[in-house]
Amino acid sequence: MLLHRAALTGTVVAAALLLPVLPATTAAAAPTTWYLDCSAASDGTGSQTSPWNSLATANAHVLQPGDKLLLKRGATCTGTLKPQGSGTAGSPITLAAYGTGTARPVVAGDPASTEKAAVHLYNVEQWEIRDLEITFADTNATKRERNGLLVEVADLPDGVGTHYLVDDVYVHNVNGDATKWSNGIQFRVSGTTTPTNFDDVLVQNSTIRSVDREGLTNRTTWMCRPQYGTGDGCGSTVNWRPSTRMVFRGNTISDTGGDGIVLRAASHGLVEHNTAYDIAMRPMGSNAGIWTINSDDSVIQYNEVHHVRRLSDNNDGMAFDSDYGNTGALFQYNYSHDNEGGFMLFCGACGAGSSSTGTVVRYNLSRADRSRWLFAVGEKNARMYNNTAYLPSGSTAAVIQQGSGTSTTLMSGNVFANLGTGGYTGFGSSTYKPGDFTWDSNLFWGNHPANEPTDPGKVTADPKFVNQAGTAAADFALAAGSPARGAGAVVTSNGGQDFFGAPVPQVCRPDQGFQQAGSFDDAACAAPDPVRNGGFESGAIAPWTYYGGVVLDTANAHSGTYAVKVGPAQAAAEQVITVKPGTTYRLSGWGKVSAAGSELSLGVKQYDTLGSTTRAAFTATAYAQGSTTFTTGANATTAKIYCYARSGTGYGWCDDVTVTQL
């Protein structure tokens, strides 16, 4: 046995001798910390005891993954910091401060230079920046394109610039021009040959003050799609490539010549817990506090925006804006006050050939905003629910001012405390179009203009705020005995909480306004849904009956596996449901159409002796939720609900249809 084992060993050794000799693997160099002190008398080697003393030296060095470039606290470097090198996943390059004390290291851009920024990261990725102060050395210089911090990628080989963290950076006194290429901080995709986007961007806990034109933004040359029309010279080529995981959180923006925060060409971007004030302080076109454009599923939440100016030469100046090219923008839990242009802008029709659809505005507080609460200039299937608007005595602000374009909007469960004289108006040659709006269970108190909307569930009593003379959000909570308690409209998928984080009902009627003050028990409120197979998940159309082209569809379900497809017009799926006499119900569901110009109705009829009917209309190609309320007749025991391809040559889909007793 020992001889056998030795023979095997000899064979292995002999085989090993036949293998080529490979060079030894070179271990990756350990990350290095480099030091820059622009107050040092001479240029050193980059160590802490012998730091570099010029931006030129730092810019010439190619940094490696995991390296740190640290700037001396209290020292000022004049010019542009434009470092080279990229990190890797888990080993980013860090740009930060070193030294004692609390003074930040300063990078002061040279106003005489042709550089676009004081700090410019170009075609590098995996960077983290902390603790810097960024400014320009001469604030009286002639205006041109200038940025404090510019992160720019162009025509990257793999098409993605990934992982950028900007934390606790102070940018101020950036004397840019009136174009939207000048910013405090901007993430910019340029180039025209390789589609490119950002992924994993976080700007947080930073301060941007006294900059022109914009505060904190992103933009791209890869922005064109049909919803965007021809805005900004987009043209007809479809090349939309959105940036992803784009987050702006916990920043303070003030004294801007133009906009505060803008989220452009992004998918599922998040803008939260920011404060923006003293916005649009210099004449630089039309501007707003925080807004999103040409993006999908943006979330704008927990922000405070105040004192945005509305200049005499434009129509903006509001806190928030869902601009053109958006799909599914969500504005929630924000506090807006003292803004000259109002609370909210829908600007889906602001660009040539553009559109926006599915904007949701919920659980926000607007106090003493001016001009108008909502300026509606085009939106498809918007929902504004459970917001509180307080317009004090002396206010002339309209609740709604309407411009060109159609703004199809469901208004439910809002509180309008209008103690001023404003009503519902058009703008310029446009008139207020009440047919664009559906109203359900809103509170109107104070001024009641002749064109106040008809609302079958309206309340017209004093909402009884805790302290309407106050300025804190909590002052506009509902006191005990408020008629707004339990008077709102049930909305499915309502986010689950109010402005203050308290849970909100899913079945019971909620309070009106931005706060859920009253207690509730959804289990006690629950009543059996009379709709059978409302999600079509049985795999059959029955018990729905139908006429025209009606089939089950597995490719376009809102949830689950199936939806019902109807069309072309006229075609419908119908179901007779059991109801109680003299009872109010809400019919809700999700719908969409296959092409612009088609219309789908989700409705109910034959619920009283008058032959009444009511419906929610869908004209967008993306799913949106719609609802309508109806009250049964004194002797009614049944009603008929329907999903109906009403007009156009396209198809419609209905899914997740429910009827809830109120």
PDB file of N, CA, C and O in Angstrom, residues 303-362:
ATOM      1  N   ASN A 303     -41.520  67.351   2.266  1.00  0.00           N
ATOM      2  CA  ASN A 303     -40.757  68.564   2.018  1.00  0.00           C
ATOM      3  C   ASN A 303     -41.512  69.782   2.520  1.00  0.00           C
ATOM      4  O   ASN A 303     -42.747  69.786   2.576  1.00  0.00           O
ATOM      5  N   GLU A 304     -40.783  70.833   2.863  1.00  0.00           N
ATOM      6  CA  GLU A 304     -41.384  72.127   3.182  1.00  0.00           C
ATOM      7  C   GLU A 304     -40.881  73.144   2.172  1.00  0.00           C
ATOM      8  O   GLU A 304     -39.666  73.300   1.981  1.00  0.00           O
ATOM      9  N   VAL A 305     -41.813  73.825   1.518  1.00  0.00           N
ATOM     10  CA  VAL A 305     -41.471  74.837   0.521  1.00  0.00           C
ATOM     11  C   VAL A 305     -42.221  76.114   0.865  1.00  0.00           C
ATOM     12  O   VAL A 305     -43.441  76.094   1.040  1.00  0.00           O
ATOM     13  N   HIS A 306     -41.481  77.219   0.951  1.00  0.00           N
ATOM     14  CA  HIS A 306     -42.148  78.485   1.258  1.00  0.00           C
ATOM     15  C   HIS A 306     -41.421  79.656   0.616  1.00  0.00           C
ATOM     16  O   HIS A 306     -40.241  79.595   0.293  1.00  0.00           O
ATOM     17  N   HIS A 307     -42.168  80.711   0.405  1.00  0.00           N
ATOM     18  CA  HIS A 307     -41.664  81.968  -0.147  1.00  0.00           C
ATOM     19  C   HIS A 307     -40.974  81.780  -1.496  1.00  0.00           C
ATOM     20  O   HIS A 307     -39.841  82.219  -1.712  1.00  0.00           O
ATOM     21  N   VAL A 308     -41.700  81.107  -2.394  1.00  0.00           N
ATOM     22  CA  VAL A 308     -41.306  81.097  -3.800  1.00  0.00           C
ATOM     23  C   VAL A 308     -41.927  82.323  -4.449  1.00  0.00           C
ATOM     24  O   VAL A 308     -43.120  82.573  -4.291  1.00  0.00           O
ATOM     25  N   ARG A 309     -41.131  83.080  -5.170  1.00  0.00           N
ATOM     26  CA  ARG A 309     -41.633  84.300  -5.808  1.00  0.00           C
ATOM     27  C   ARG A 309     -42.292  83.978  -7.142  1.00  0.00           C
ATOM     28  O   ARG A 309     -41.867  83.086  -7.871  1.00  0.00           O
ATOM     29  N   ARG A 310     -43.342  84.713  -7.446  1.00  0.00           N
ATOM     30  CA  ARG A 310     -43.938  84.673  -8.778  1.00  0.00           C
ATOM     31  C   ARG A 310     -43.628  86.008  -9.445  1.00  0.00           C
ATOM     32  O   ARG A 310     -44.178  87.048  -9.075  1.00  0.00           O
ATOM     33  N   LEU A 311     -42.731  85.993 -10.405  1.00  0.00           N
ATOM     34  CA  LEU A 311     -42.315  87.216 -11.056  1.00  0.00           C
ATOM     35  C   LEU A 311     -43.374  87.675 -12.055  1.00  0.00           C
ATOM     36  O   LEU A 311     -44.169  86.876 -12.564  1.00  0.00           O
ATOM     37  N   SER A 312     -43.373  88.943 -12.358  1.00  0.00           N
ATOM     38  CA  SER A 312     -44.444  89.535 -13.161  1.00  0.00           C
ATOM     39  C   SER A 312     -44.470  89.039 -14.592  1.00  0.00           C
ATOM     40  O   SER A 312     -45.487  89.162 -15.273  1.00  0.00           O
ATOM     41  N   ASP A 313     -43.360  88.460 -15.080  1.00  0.00           N
ATOM     42  CA  ASP A 313     -43.305  88.054 -16.481  1.00  0.00           C
ATOM     43  C   ASP A 313     -43.598  86.574 -16.702  1.00  0.00           C
ATOM     44  O   ASP A 313     -43.377  86.048 -17.791  1.00  0.00           O
ATOM     45  N   ASN A 314     -44.092  85.859 -15.656  1.00  0.00           N
ATOM     46  CA  ASN A 314     -44.393  84.439 -15.853  1.00  0.00           C
ATOM     47  C   ASN A 314     -45.540  84.003 -14.959  1.00  0.00           C
ATOM     48  O   ASN A 314     -46.019  84.768 -14.117  1.00  0.00           O
ATOM     49  N   ASN A 315     -45.957  82.755 -15.121  1.00  0.00           N
ATOM     50  CA  ASN A 315     -47.153  82.257 -14.435  1.00  0.00           C
ATOM     51  C   ASN A 315     -46.842  81.282 -13.318  1.00  0.00           C
ATOM     52  O   ASN A 315     -47.754  80.692 -12.756  1.00  0.00           O
ATOM     53  N   ASP A 316     -45.568  81.075 -12.993  1.00  0.00           N
ATOM     54  CA  ASP A 316     -45.205  80.046 -12.030  1.00  0.00           C
ATOM     55  C   ASP A 316     -45.111  80.622 -10.612  1.00  0.00           C
ATOM     56  O   ASP A 316     -45.932  81.398 -10.204  1.00  0.00           O
ATOM     57  N   GLY A 317     -44.102  80.222  -9.878  1.00  0.00           N
ATOM     58  CA  GLY A 317     -43.947  80.701  -8.514  1.00  0.00           C
ATOM     59  C   GLY A 317     -44.650  79.852  -7.480  1.00  0.00           C
ATOM     60  O   GLY A 317     -44.876  80.293  -6.352  1.00  0.00           O
ATOM     61  N   MET A 318     -44.998  78.594  -7.838  1.00  0.00           N
ATOM     62  CA  MET A 318     -45.677  77.717  -6.880  1.00  0.00           C
ATOM     63  C   MET A 318     -44.672  76.792  -6.178  1.00  0.00           C
ATOM     64  O   MET A 318     -43.512  76.682  -6.572  1.00  0.00           O
ATOM     65  N   ALA A 319     -45.165  76.128  -5.142  1.00  0.00           N
ATOM     66  CA  ALA A 319     -44.298  75.223  -4.379  1.00  0.00           C
ATOM     67  C   ALA A 319     -43.936  73.988  -5.186  1.00  0.00           C
ATOM     68  O   ALA A 319     -42.770  73.596  -5.256  1.00  0.00           O
ATOM     69  N   PHE A 320     -44.945  73.342  -5.807  1.00  0.00           N
ATOM     70  CA  PHE A 320     -44.740  72.049  -6.449  1.00  0.00           C
ATOM     71  C   PHE A 320     -45.314  72.054  -7.864  1.00  0.00           C
ATOM     72  O   PHE A 320     -46.253  72.790  -8.161  1.00  0.00           O
ATOM     73  N   ASP A 321     -44.767  71.199  -8.704  1.00  0.00           N
ATOM     74  CA  ASP A 321     -45.190  71.152 -10.099  1.00  0.00           C
ATOM     75  C   ASP A 321     -45.008  69.739 -10.631  1.00  0.00           C
ATOM     76  O   ASP A 321     -43.909  69.174 -10.559  1.00  0.00           O
ATOM     77  N   SER A 322     -46.082  69.164 -11.174  1.00  0.00           N
ATOM     78  CA  SER A 322     -45.983  67.953 -11.987  1.00  0.00           C
ATOM     79  C   SER A 322     -46.008  68.431 -13.430  1.00  0.00           C
ATOM     80  O   SER A 322     -47.059  68.765 -13.971  1.00  0.00           O
ATOM     81  N   ASP A 323     -44.840  68.486 -14.047  1.00  0.00           N
ATOM     82  CA  ASP A 323     -44.703  69.111 -15.349  1.00  0.00           C
ATOM     83  C   ASP A 323     -44.882  68.074 -16.458  1.00  0.00           C
ATOM     84  O   ASP A 323     -45.219  66.920 -16.206  1.00  0.00           O
ATOM     85  N   TYR A 324     -44.609  68.500 -17.687  1.00  0.00           N
ATOM     86  CA  TYR A 324     -45.000  67.644 -18.801  1.00  0.00           C
ATOM     87  C   TYR A 324     -44.083  66.429 -18.946  1.00  0.00           C
ATOM     88  O   TYR A 324     -42.934  66.420 -18.535  1.00  0.00           O
ATOM     89  N   GLY A 325     -44.666  65.368 -19.526  1.00  0.00           N
ATOM     90  CA  GLY A 325     -43.940  64.127 -19.725  1.00  0.00           C
ATOM     91  C   GLY A 325     -43.937  63.193 -18.536  1.00  0.00           C
ATOM     92  O   GLY A 325     -43.305  62.141 -18.582  1.00  0.00           O
ATOM     93  N   ASN A 326     -44.632  63.541 -17.455  1.00  0.00           N
ATOM     94  CA  ASN A 326     -44.632  62.686 -16.261  1.00  0.00           C
ATOM     95  C   ASN A 326     -45.683  61.583 -16.360  1.00  0.00           C
ATOM     96  O   ASN A 326     -46.758  61.772 -16.937  1.00  0.00           O
ATOM     97  N   THR A 327     -45.387  60.454 -15.734  1.00  0.00           N
ATOM     98  CA  THR A 327     -46.351  59.373 -15.529  1.00  0.00           C
ATOM     99  C   THR A 327     -46.278  58.952 -14.064  1.00  0.00           C
ATOM    100  O   THR A 327     -45.203  58.623 -13.564  1.00  0.00           O
ATOM    101  N   GLY A 328     -47.413  58.995 -13.376  1.00  0.00           N
ATOM    102  CA  GLY A 328     -47.494  58.477 -12.018  1.00  0.00           C
ATOM    103  C   GLY A 328     -46.728  59.253 -10.970  1.00  0.00           C
ATOM    104  O   GLY A 328     -46.251  58.661  -9.994  1.00  0.00           O
ATOM    105  N   ALA A 329     -46.619  60.580 -11.109  1.00  0.00           N
ATOM    106  CA  ALA A 329     -45.946  61.373 -10.075  1.00  0.00           C
ATOM    107  C   ALA A 329     -46.791  61.399  -8.808  1.00  0.00           C
ATOM    108  O   ALA A 329     -48.018  61.497  -8.864  1.00  0.00           O
ATOM    109  N   LEU A 330     -46.128  61.331  -7.645  1.00  0.00           N
ATOM    110  CA  LEU A 330     -46.816  61.307  -6.353  1.00  0.00           C
ATOM    111  C   LEU A 330     -46.255  62.406  -5.467  1.00  0.00           C
ATOM    112  O   LEU A 330     -45.051  62.442  -5.188  1.00  0.00           O
ATOM    113  N   PHE A 331     -47.141  63.308  -5.003  1.00  0.00           N
ATOM    114  CA  PHE A 331     -46.792  64.372  -4.076  1.00  0.00           C
ATOM    115  C   PHE A 331     -47.570  64.128  -2.788  1.00  0.00           C
ATOM    116  O   PHE A 331     -48.800  64.208  -2.776  1.00  0.00           O
ATOM    117  N   GLN A 332     -46.868  63.851  -1.682  1.00  0.00           N
ATOM    118  CA  GLN A 332     -47.556  63.517  -0.441  1.00  0.00           C
ATOM    119  C   GLN A 332     -46.777  64.014   0.767  1.00  0.00           C
ATOM    120  O   GLN A 332     -45.545  64.107   0.745  1.00  0.00           O
ATOM    121  N   TYR A 333     -47.533  64.362   1.833  1.00  0.00           N
ATOM    122  CA  TYR A 333     -46.976  64.718   3.143  1.00  0.00           C
ATOM    123  C   TYR A 333     -46.076  65.960   3.095  1.00  0.00           C
ATOM    124  O   TYR A 333     -45.131  66.072   3.875  1.00  0.00           O
ATOM    125  N   ASN A 334     -46.367  66.887   2.193  1.00  0.00           N
ATOM    126  CA  ASN A 334     -45.581  68.107   2.070  1.00  0.00           C
ATOM    127  C   ASN A 334     -46.291  69.283   2.739  1.00  0.00           C
ATOM    128  O   ASN A 334     -47.515  69.303   2.854  1.00  0.00           O
ATOM    129  N   TYR A 335     -45.510  70.293   3.141  1.00  0.00           N
ATOM    130  CA  TYR A 335     -46.041  71.518   3.742  1.00  0.00           C
ATOM    131  C   TYR A 335     -45.628  72.685   2.865  1.00  0.00           C
ATOM    132  O   TYR A 335     -44.434  72.954   2.687  1.00  0.00           O
ATOM    133  N   SER A 336     -46.614  73.364   2.317  1.00  0.00           N
ATOM    134  CA  SER A 336     -46.410  74.505   1.430  1.00  0.00           C
ATOM    135  C   SER A 336     -47.041  75.734   2.061  1.00  0.00           C
ATOM    136  O   SER A 336     -48.190  75.683   2.502  1.00  0.00           O
ATOM    137  N   HIS A 337     -46.303  76.844   2.097  1.00  0.00           N
ATOM    138  CA  HIS A 337     -46.908  78.061   2.645  1.00  0.00           C
ATOM    139  C   HIS A 337     -46.224  79.307   2.102  1.00  0.00           C
ATOM    140  O   HIS A 337     -45.041  79.306   1.775  1.00  0.00           O
ATOM    141  N   ASP A 338     -47.013  80.363   1.981  1.00  0.00           N
ATOM    142  CA  ASP A 338     -46.523  81.699   1.618  1.00  0.00           C
ATOM    143  C   ASP A 338     -45.816  81.721   0.264  1.00  0.00           C
ATOM    144  O   ASP A 338     -44.861  82.491   0.065  1.00  0.00           O
ATOM    145  N   ASN A 339     -46.280  80.918  -0.668  1.00  0.00           N
ATOM    146  CA  ASN A 339     -45.702  80.911  -2.005  1.00  0.00           C
ATOM    147  C   ASN A 339     -46.551  81.776  -2.929  1.00  0.00           C
ATOM    148  O   ASN A 339     -47.768  81.588  -3.021  1.00  0.00           O
ATOM    149  N   GLU A 340     -45.919  82.710  -3.624  1.00  0.00           N
ATOM    150  CA  GLU A 340     -46.665  83.697  -4.397  1.00  0.00           C
ATOM    151  C   GLU A 340     -47.440  83.070  -5.554  1.00  0.00           C
ATOM    152  O   GLU A 340     -48.472  83.597  -5.964  1.00  0.00           O
ATOM    153  N   GLY A 341     -46.959  81.966  -6.097  1.00  0.00           N
ATOM    154  CA  GLY A 341     -47.642  81.340  -7.224  1.00  0.00           C
ATOM    155  C   GLY A 341     -48.575  80.214  -6.858  1.00  0.00           C
ATOM    156  O   GLY A 341     -49.163  79.585  -7.740  1.00  0.00           O
ATOM    157  N   GLY A 342     -48.721  79.919  -5.566  1.00  0.00           N
ATOM    158  CA  GLY A 342     -49.657  78.898  -5.147  1.00  0.00           C
ATOM    159  C   GLY A 342     -49.000  77.616  -4.685  1.00  0.00           C
ATOM    160  O   GLY A 342     -47.787  77.535  -4.491  1.00  0.00           O
ATOM    161  N   PHE A 343     -49.851  76.603  -4.537  1.00  0.00           N
ATOM    162  CA  PHE A 343     -49.409  75.303  -4.020  1.00  0.00           C
ATOM    163  C   PHE A 343     -48.941  74.373  -5.132  1.00  0.00           C
ATOM    164  O   PHE A 343     -47.830  73.851  -5.095  1.00  0.00           O
ATOM    165  N   MET A 344     -49.771  74.176  -6.173  1.00  0.00           N
ATOM    166  CA  MET A 344     -49.538  73.070  -7.102  1.00  0.00           C
ATOM    167  C   MET A 344     -49.780  73.507  -8.534  1.00  0.00           C
ATOM    168  O   MET A 344     -50.714  74.261  -8.815  1.00  0.00           O
ATOM    169  N   LEU A 345     -48.941  72.999  -9.438  1.00  0.00           N
ATOM    170  CA  LEU A 345     -49.106  73.204 -10.873  1.00  0.00           C
ATOM    171  C   LEU A 345     -49.188  71.851 -11.562  1.00  0.00           C
ATOM    172  O   LEU A 345     -48.346  70.986 -11.340  1.00  0.00           O
ATOM    173  N   PHE A 346     -50.221  71.680 -12.405  1.00  0.00           N
ATOM    174  CA  PHE A 346     -50.254  70.586 -13.366  1.00  0.00           C
ATOM    175  C   PHE A 346     -49.912  71.196 -14.718  1.00  0.00           C
ATOM    176  O   PHE A 346     -50.665  72.022 -15.229  1.00  0.00           O
ATOM    177  N   CYS A 347     -48.798  70.787 -15.299  1.00  0.00           N
ATOM    178  CA  CYS A 347     -48.332  71.430 -16.530  1.00  0.00           C
ATOM    179  C   CYS A 347     -48.135  70.409 -17.641  1.00  0.00           C
ATOM    180  O   CYS A 347     -47.200  70.498 -18.433  1.00  0.00           O
ATOM    181  N   GLY A 348     -49.025  69.431 -17.714  1.00  0.00           N
ATOM    182  CA  GLY A 348     -48.892  68.396 -18.722  1.00  0.00           C
ATOM    183  C   GLY A 348     -48.995  68.901 -20.139  1.00  0.00           C
ATOM    184  O   GLY A 348     -48.470  68.284 -21.067  1.00  0.00           O
ATOM    185  N   ALA A 349     -49.682  70.022 -20.345  1.00  0.00           N
ATOM    186  CA  ALA A 349     -49.834  70.581 -21.689  1.00  0.00           C
ATOM    187  C   ALA A 349     -48.916  71.767 -21.925  1.00  0.00           C
ATOM    188  O   ALA A 349     -49.103  72.517 -22.873  1.00  0.00           O
ATOM    189  N   CYS A 350     -47.912  71.950 -21.071  1.00  0.00           N
ATOM    190  CA  CYS A 350     -47.035  73.118 -21.192  1.00  0.00           C
ATOM    191  C   CYS A 350     -46.045  72.999 -22.340  1.00  0.00           C
ATOM    192  O   CYS A 350     -45.541  74.000 -22.836  1.00  0.00           O
ATOM    193  N   GLY A 351     -45.696  71.798 -22.749  1.00  0.00           N
ATOM    194  CA  GLY A 351     -44.779  71.599 -23.865  1.00  0.00           C
ATOM    195  C   GLY A 351     -45.536  71.222 -25.117  1.00  0.00           C
ATOM    196  O   GLY A 351     -46.608  70.604 -25.064  1.00  0.00           O
ATOM    197  N   ALA A 352     -45.012  71.589 -26.272  1.00  0.00           N
ATOM    198  CA  ALA A 352     -45.672  71.298 -27.531  1.00  0.00           C
ATOM    199  C   ALA A 352     -45.829  69.789 -27.715  1.00  0.00           C
ATOM    200  O   ALA A 352     -44.861  69.041 -27.711  1.00  0.00           O
ATOM    201  N   GLY A 353     -47.080  69.336 -27.835  1.00  0.00           N
ATOM    202  CA  GLY A 353     -47.347  67.925 -28.037  1.00  0.00           C
ATOM    203  C   GLY A 353     -47.128  67.058 -26.821  1.00  0.00           C
ATOM    204  O   GLY A 353     -47.084  65.832 -26.935  1.00  0.00           O
ATOM    205  N   SER A 354     -46.977  67.637 -25.647  1.00  0.00           N
ATOM    206  CA  SER A 354     -46.633  66.866 -24.452  1.00  0.00           C
ATOM    207  C   SER A 354     -47.878  66.459 -23.676  1.00  0.00           C
ATOM    208  O   SER A 354     -48.985  66.947 -23.912  1.00  0.00           O
ATOM    209  N   SER A 355     -47.685  65.570 -22.710  1.00  0.00           N
ATOM    210  CA  SER A 355     -48.776  65.149 -21.837  1.00  0.00           C
ATOM    211  C   SER A 355     -48.205  64.569 -20.557  1.00  0.00           C
ATOM    212  O   SER A 355     -47.047  64.175 -20.502  1.00  0.00           O
ATOM    213  N   SER A 356     -49.030  64.558 -19.518  1.00  0.00           N
ATOM    214  CA  SER A 356     -48.715  63.881 -18.258  1.00  0.00           C
ATOM    215  C   SER A 356     -49.956  63.146 -17.797  1.00  0.00           C
ATOM    216  O   SER A 356     -51.084  63.554 -18.106  1.00  0.00           O
ATOM    217  N   THR A 357     -49.753  62.081 -17.033  1.00  0.00           N
ATOM    218  CA  THR A 357     -50.907  61.304 -16.606  1.00  0.00           C
ATOM    219  C   THR A 357     -50.659  60.684 -15.242  1.00  0.00           C
ATOM    220  O   THR A 357     -49.529  60.344 -14.886  1.00  0.00           O
ATOM    221  N   GLY A 358     -51.752  60.560 -14.475  1.00  0.00           N
ATOM    222  CA  GLY A 358     -51.722  59.795 -13.235  1.00  0.00           C
ATOM    223  C   GLY A 358     -51.087  60.479 -12.049  1.00  0.00           C
ATOM    224  O   GLY A 358     -50.695  59.808 -11.093  1.00  0.00           O
ATOM    225  N   THR A 359     -50.995  61.808 -12.030  1.00  0.00           N
ATOM    226  CA  THR A 359     -50.427  62.492 -10.866  1.00  0.00           C
ATOM    227  C   THR A 359     -51.349  62.339  -9.668  1.00  0.00           C
ATOM    228  O   THR A 359     -52.563  62.524  -9.770  1.00  0.00           O
ATOM    229  N   VAL A 360     -50.773  62.014  -8.510  1.00  0.00           N
ATOM    230  CA  VAL A 360     -51.515  61.894  -7.254  1.00  0.00           C
ATOM    231  C   VAL A 360     -50.971  62.916  -6.270  1.00  0.00           C
ATOM    232  O   VAL A 360     -49.749  63.002  -6.066  1.00  0.00           O
ATOM    233  N   VAL A 361     -51.872  63.694  -5.669  1.00  0.00           N
ATOM    234  CA  VAL A 361     -51.511  64.704  -4.674  1.00  0.00           C
ATOM    235  C   VAL A 361     -52.341  64.423  -3.434  1.00  0.00           C
ATOM    236  O   VAL A 361     -53.564  64.575  -3.453  1.00  0.00           O
ATOM    237  N   ARG A 362     -51.704  63.989  -2.340  1.00  0.00           N
ATOM    238  CA  ARG A 362     -52.480  63.557  -1.175  1.00  0.00           C
ATOM    239  C   ARG A 362     -51.779  63.919   0.133  1.00  0.00           C
ATOM    240  O   ARG A 362     -50.562  63.955   0.228  1.00  0.00           O
TER     241      ARG A 362
END
